[in-house]
One Martini backbone bead per residue (centre of mass of N, CA, C, O) as a GRO file, in nm:
protein
  126
    1UNK     BB    1  17.736 -12.662  23.583
    2UNK     BB    2  17.443 -12.829  23.736
    3UNK     BB    3  17.321 -12.888  24.069
    4UNK     BB    4  17.036 -13.081  24.211
    5UNK     BB    5  16.877 -13.099  24.551
    6UNK     BB    6  16.623 -13.252  24.691
    7UNK     BB    7  16.387 -13.177  24.963
    8UNK     BB    8  16.092 -13.255  25.191
    9UNK     BB    9  15.942 -13.482  25.155
   10UNK     BB   10  15.625 -13.674  25.196
   11UNK     BB   11  15.368 -13.738  25.430
   12UNK     BB   12  15.022 -13.621  25.411
   13UNK     BB   13  14.746 -13.473  25.486
   14UNK     BB   14  14.484 -13.327  25.402
   15UNK     BB   15  14.559 -12.977  25.448
   16UNK     BB   16  14.845 -12.976  25.451
   17UNK     BB   17  15.215 -12.926  25.483
   18UNK     BB   18  15.498 -12.835  25.272
   19UNK     BB   19  15.870 -12.811  25.228
   20UNK     BB   20  16.065 -12.757  24.960
   21UNK     BB   21  16.405 -12.821  24.850
   22UNK     BB   22  16.676 -12.662  24.649
   23UNK     BB   23  16.999 -12.733  24.592
   24UNK     BB   24  17.249 -12.533  24.443
   25UNK     BB   25  17.497 -12.575  24.183
   26UNK     BB   26  17.697 -12.372  24.009
   27UNK     BB   27  17.645 -12.179  23.766
   28UNK     BB   28  17.439 -11.902  23.792
   29UNK     BB   29  17.388 -11.838  23.476
   30UNK     BB   30  17.234 -12.137  23.451
   31UNK     BB   31  16.998 -12.041  23.702
   32UNK     BB   32  16.784 -11.802  23.662
   33UNK     BB   33  16.584 -12.041  23.614
   34UNK     BB   34  16.341 -12.176  23.833
   35UNK     BB   35  16.180 -12.498  23.895
   36UNK     BB   36  15.870 -12.686  23.931
   37UNK     BB   37  15.781 -13.024  23.920
   38UNK     BB   38  15.545 -13.296  23.830
   39UNK     BB   39  15.496 -13.664  23.875
   40UNK     BB   40  15.274 -13.905  23.805
   41UNK     BB   41  15.181 -14.201  23.756
   42UNK     BB   42  15.141 -14.217  23.401
   43UNK     BB   43  15.237 -13.920  23.371
   44UNK     BB   44  15.326 -13.622  23.310
   45UNK     BB   45  15.531 -13.352  23.329
   46UNK     BB   46  15.454 -13.089  23.539
   47UNK     BB   47  15.404 -12.764  23.589
   48UNK     BB   48  15.418 -12.544  23.878
   49UNK     BB   49  15.685 -12.342  23.905
   50UNK     BB   50  15.841 -12.009  23.889
   51UNK     BB   51  16.169 -11.839  23.898
   52UNK     BB   52  16.284 -11.516  23.790
   53UNK     BB   53  16.635 -11.371  23.787
   54UNK     BB   54  16.749 -11.213  23.545
   55UNK     BB   55  16.613 -10.902  23.628
   56UNK     BB   56  16.558 -11.014  23.933
   57UNK     BB   57  16.678 -11.102  24.236
   58UNK     BB   58  16.392 -11.177  24.369
   59UNK     BB   59  16.196 -11.262  24.164
   60UNK     BB   60  15.968 -11.404  23.935
   61UNK     BB   61  15.650 -11.532  23.961
   62UNK     BB   62  15.486 -11.856  23.874
   63UNK     BB   63  15.170 -12.046  23.812
   64UNK     BB   64  14.975 -12.288  23.828
   65UNK     BB   65  14.643 -12.314  23.859
   66UNK     BB   66  14.639 -12.568  24.060
   67UNK     BB   67  14.835 -12.388  24.281
   68UNK     BB   68  14.713 -12.128  24.308
   69UNK     BB   69  14.724 -12.009  24.649
   70UNK     BB   70  14.902 -12.266  24.777
   71UNK     BB   71  15.174 -12.205  24.636
   72UNK     BB   72  15.535 -12.119  24.714
   73UNK     BB   73  15.793 -11.952  24.555
   74UNK     BB   74  16.145 -11.941  24.653
   75UNK     BB   75  16.454 -11.759  24.761
   76UNK     BB   76  16.805 -11.814  24.868
   77UNK     BB   77  17.091 -11.676  24.754
   78UNK     BB   78  17.293 -11.743  24.987
   79UNK     BB   79  17.200 -12.068  24.969
   80UNK     BB   80  17.111 -12.174  24.689
   81UNK     BB   81  16.784 -12.182  24.738
   82UNK     BB   82  16.485 -12.340  24.662
   83UNK     BB   83  16.134 -12.313  24.723
   84UNK     BB   84  15.827 -12.514  24.816
   85UNK     BB   85  15.530 -12.409  24.935
   86UNK     BB   86  15.272 -12.630  25.071
   87UNK     BB   87  14.929 -12.583  25.083
   88UNK     BB   88  14.641 -12.736  25.092
   89UNK     BB   89  14.657 -13.033  25.044
   90UNK     BB   90  14.607 -13.274  24.794
   91UNK     BB   91  14.576 -13.583  24.652
   92UNK     BB   92  14.654 -13.459  24.360
   93UNK     BB   93  14.955 -13.381  24.458
   94UNK     BB   94  15.059 -13.644  24.410
   95UNK     BB   95  15.417 -13.679  24.368
   96UNK     BB   96  15.692 -13.615  24.188
   97UNK     BB   97  15.937 -13.371  24.267
   98UNK     BB   98  16.098 -13.124  24.059
   99UNK     BB   99  16.393 -12.974  24.001
  100UNK     BB  100  16.478 -12.680  23.787
  101UNK     BB  101  16.710 -12.549  23.531
  102UNK     BB  102  16.795 -12.234  23.358
  103UNK     BB  103  16.913 -11.951  23.218
  104UNK     BB  104  16.612 -11.901  23.083
  105UNK     BB  105  16.292 -11.817  23.044
  106UNK     BB  106  16.080 -12.002  22.781
  107UNK     BB  107  15.882 -12.182  22.967
  108UNK     BB  108  15.665 -12.476  23.089
  109UNK     BB  109  15.828 -12.699  22.965
  110UNK     BB  110  16.049 -12.943  23.028
  111UNK     BB  111  16.226 -12.877  22.756
  112UNK     BB  112  16.323 -12.579  22.883
  113UNK     BB  113  16.506 -12.747  23.072
  114UNK     BB  114  16.847 -12.850  23.164
  115UNK     BB  115  16.809 -12.912  23.475
  116UNK     BB  116  16.805 -13.185  23.721
  117UNK     BB  117  16.678 -13.356  23.965
  118UNK     BB  118  16.571 -13.650  24.146
  119UNK     BB  119  16.360 -13.605  24.354
  120UNK     BB  120  16.049 -13.583  24.559
  121UNK     BB  121  15.817 -13.727  24.757
  122UNK     BB  122  15.457 -13.676  24.748
  123UNK     BB  123  15.199 -13.761  24.991
  124UNK     BB  124  14.838 -13.748  24.982
  125UNK     BB  125  14.591 -13.801  25.213
  126UNK     BB  126  14.233 -13.843  25.289
   0.00000   0.00000   0.00000
């Protein structure tokens, strides 16, 4: 199985930056595809970014349009950790952020991911 533990959330003013971390453990073949999602109160859980390492150890990245150019997903394979660097934060980025993993990338909806962390809160004030 896979365990995921997020950290790095907090409160920041608009325009600021945060870096989220997701420490992963468990069978590596179950987490070739790692993603970040976010969920604001009363809203659905939305895809933010994915890094796909099935065919490329460096990982192929993809982003939701709402964060493209502001957020960067990366990984440190030696540390089994995935990061989400968030720059130019906006109040609408406020949400609980979740790390997710699955054996291979097959989509960007939450139900395509098998394993989830507990989440870390990000609050952006104007």
